[in-house]
CSV table of C-alpha atoms in Angstrom, one decimal:
chain,number,residue,atom,x,y,z
A,1,MET,CA,87.8,276.8,58.2
A,2,GLY,CA,86.0,276.3,61.6
A,3,ASP,CA,82.3,277.1,61.9
A,4,ASP,CA,82.8,278.0,65.3
A,5,LEU,CA,84.4,281.5,64.9
A,6,PRO,CA,82.9,284.6,63.9
A,7,PRO,CA,82.7,285.8,60.3
A,8,ASP,CA,83.8,289.3,60.8
A,9,LEU,CA,87.5,290.8,61.0
A,10,ALA,CA,86.4,292.9,64.0
A,11,ARG,CA,85.5,289.9,66.3
A,12,LEU,CA,88.4,287.8,64.8
A,13,ARG,CA,90.9,290.4,65.7
A,14,THR,CA,89.1,290.6,69.5
A,15,LEU,CA,89.4,286.9,69.7
A,16,GLU,CA,93.3,287.2,68.4
A,17,ALA,CA,94.1,289.6,71.2
A,18,TRP,CA,92.4,287.6,73.9
A,19,ALA,CA,94.2,284.5,72.9
A,20,ALA,CA,97.6,286.3,72.9
A,21,HIS,CA,97.0,287.7,76.4
A,22,TYR,CA,95.8,284.0,77.7
A,23,LEU,CA,98.7,282.6,76.2
A,24,THR,CA,100.9,285.2,77.9
A,25,ARG,CA,99.4,284.3,81.1
A,26,ILE,CA,99.8,280.5,80.5
A,27,ARG,CA,103.5,280.9,79.8
A,28,ALA,CA,104.1,282.9,82.9
A,29,ARG,CA,102.3,280.2,84.7
A,30,ILE,CA,104.5,277.4,83.5
A,31,ALA,CA,107.6,279.4,83.9
A,32,ALA,CA,106.7,279.9,87.7
A,33,VAL,CA,105.6,276.1,88.2
A,34,GLU,CA,108.8,274.7,86.5
A,35,ARG,CA,110.9,277.4,88.7
A,36,GLN,CA,109.1,276.0,91.8
A,37,GLN,CA,109.6,272.3,90.6
A,38,SER,CA,113.3,272.9,90.2
A,39,GLN,CA,113.8,274.3,93.7
A,40,GLN,CA,112.2,271.3,95.5
A,41,ARG,CA,113.5,268.8,92.7
A,42,PRO,CA,116.8,266.7,93.9
A,43,PRO,CA,120.0,267.0,91.6
A,44,ALA,CA,119.8,265.0,88.6
A,45,PRO,CA,121.7,261.3,88.6
A,46,THR,CA,124.7,261.0,86.6
A,47,ALA,CA,125.0,257.6,85.2
A,48,THR,CA,122.8,255.5,87.4
A,49,PRO,CA,118.9,256.0,87.2
A,50,PRO,CA,117.4,256.5,90.7
A,51,ALA,CA,116.1,253.8,92.7
A,52,ARG,CA,112.7,252.8,92.3
A,53,PRO,CA,110.8,252.2,95.8
A,54,ALA,CA,109.1,248.8,96.3
A,55,ALA,CA,105.6,248.3,94.6
A,56,GLY,CA,103.8,247.7,97.7
A,57,PRO,CA,104.0,245.8,101.3
A,58,GLY,CA,106.2,242.9,101.4
A,59,ARG,CA,107.8,243.5,97.9
A,60,SER,CA,111.3,243.9,97.2
A,61,ARG,CA,112.3,247.2,95.0
A,62,THR,CA,113.2,246.6,91.4
A,63,PRO,CA,116.8,246.4,91.0
A,64,ASP,CA,118.3,249.1,88.8
A,65,TRP,CA,120.4,246.9,86.8
A,66,GLY,CA,120.3,242.9,86.2
A,67,LEU,CA,122.0,240.0,84.8
A,68,ALA,CA,120.2,237.3,82.8
A,69,GLU,CA,122.4,234.3,82.9
A,70,ALA,CA,122.9,232.3,79.7
A,71,GLY,CA,120.3,229.1,79.3
A,72,ILE,CA,117.4,228.2,77.5
A,73,GLY,CA,116.3,230.9,75.1
A,74,VAL,CA,119.2,233.2,76.1
A,75,PRO,CA,122.4,232.1,74.2
A,76,ALA,CA,124.9,234.5,76.3
A,77,ALA,CA,124.8,236.5,79.6
A,78,GLU,CA,122.6,239.4,79.0
A,79,ILE,CA,122.6,242.9,80.7
A,80,HIS,CA,119.3,244.5,81.4
A,81,ARG,CA,117.9,247.5,83.2
A,82,GLY,CA,115.7,246.4,86.3
A,83,ASP,CA,112.6,247.7,84.7
A,84,CYS,CA,112.9,245.9,81.3
A,85,TRP,CA,110.2,244.1,79.9
A,86,ALA,CA,112.5,241.7,78.0
A,87,ARG,CA,114.4,240.5,81.1
A,88,GLY,CA,112.6,237.0,81.9
A,89,LYS,CA,112.1,235.9,85.3
A,90,THR,CA,115.4,234.8,86.4
A,91,LEU,CA,117.3,238.3,86.6
A,92,VAL,CA,120.0,238.8,89.1
A,93,PRO,CA,120.6,242.2,90.6
A,94,VAL,CA,123.7,243.5,90.3
A,95,SER,CA,125.3,247.0,90.9
A,96,ALA,CA,126.2,249.6,88.1
A,97,GLU,CA,129.8,248.6,88.7
A,98,ARG,CA,129.2,244.8,88.3
A,99,ALA,CA,127.2,245.7,85.3
A,100,ARG,CA,129.8,247.5,83.4
A,101,ALA,CA,132.1,244.8,84.3
A,102,GLU,CA,130.0,242.1,82.7
A,103,LEU,CA,129.8,244.3,79.9
A,104,ALA,CA,133.6,244.5,79.4
A,105,ASP,CA,134.0,241.0,80.0
A,106,GLY,CA,131.9,240.1,77.1
A,107,ALA,CA,128.0,240.0,78.3
A,108,GLN,CA,125.7,241.2,75.8
A,109,ALA,CA,123.4,244.4,76.5
A,110,CYS,CA,119.8,243.8,76.0
A,111,GLU,CA,118.8,245.1,72.7
A,112,VAL,CA,115.6,246.5,74.3
A,113,CYS,CA,116.6,248.5,77.2
A,114,ARG,CA,120.0,249.2,75.8
A,115,PRO,CA,121.6,249.5,79.3
A,116,ASP,CA,125.2,249.9,77.4
A,117,ARG,CA,124.2,253.4,76.5
A,118,VAL,CA,123.0,254.5,80.1
A,119,LEU,CA,126.2,252.8,81.3
A,120,ASN,CA,128.6,255.0,79.3
A,121,ARG,CA,129.4,252.0,76.8
A,122,PRO,CA,129.7,252.4,73.1
A,123,PRO,CA,127.0,250.3,71.2
């Protein structure tokens, strides 16, 4: 066991009572903060992730969805989430509707970011 705890039962029981009391206070504070945040938070999105702001002055924002055209290293068109690390450099920004249509027309879903799961298409 730990060497930092007292060896006698009386002091161990005192520590146990203090820890239980403090844990109750911590849980109450967590609940209060969660209530406060839920009142300040906008409603959760349904199918499309929220738009991300630009990364800095003069930079365009990251698109929510993108299409990587077939080409060198990409055997077929692929749909990616805008923040996917495997998207390559030539991601064409598309809307969620167009991404769904491309998937329905045979474009591949990226195996890394799995946009088909978010766009409500079975894998």
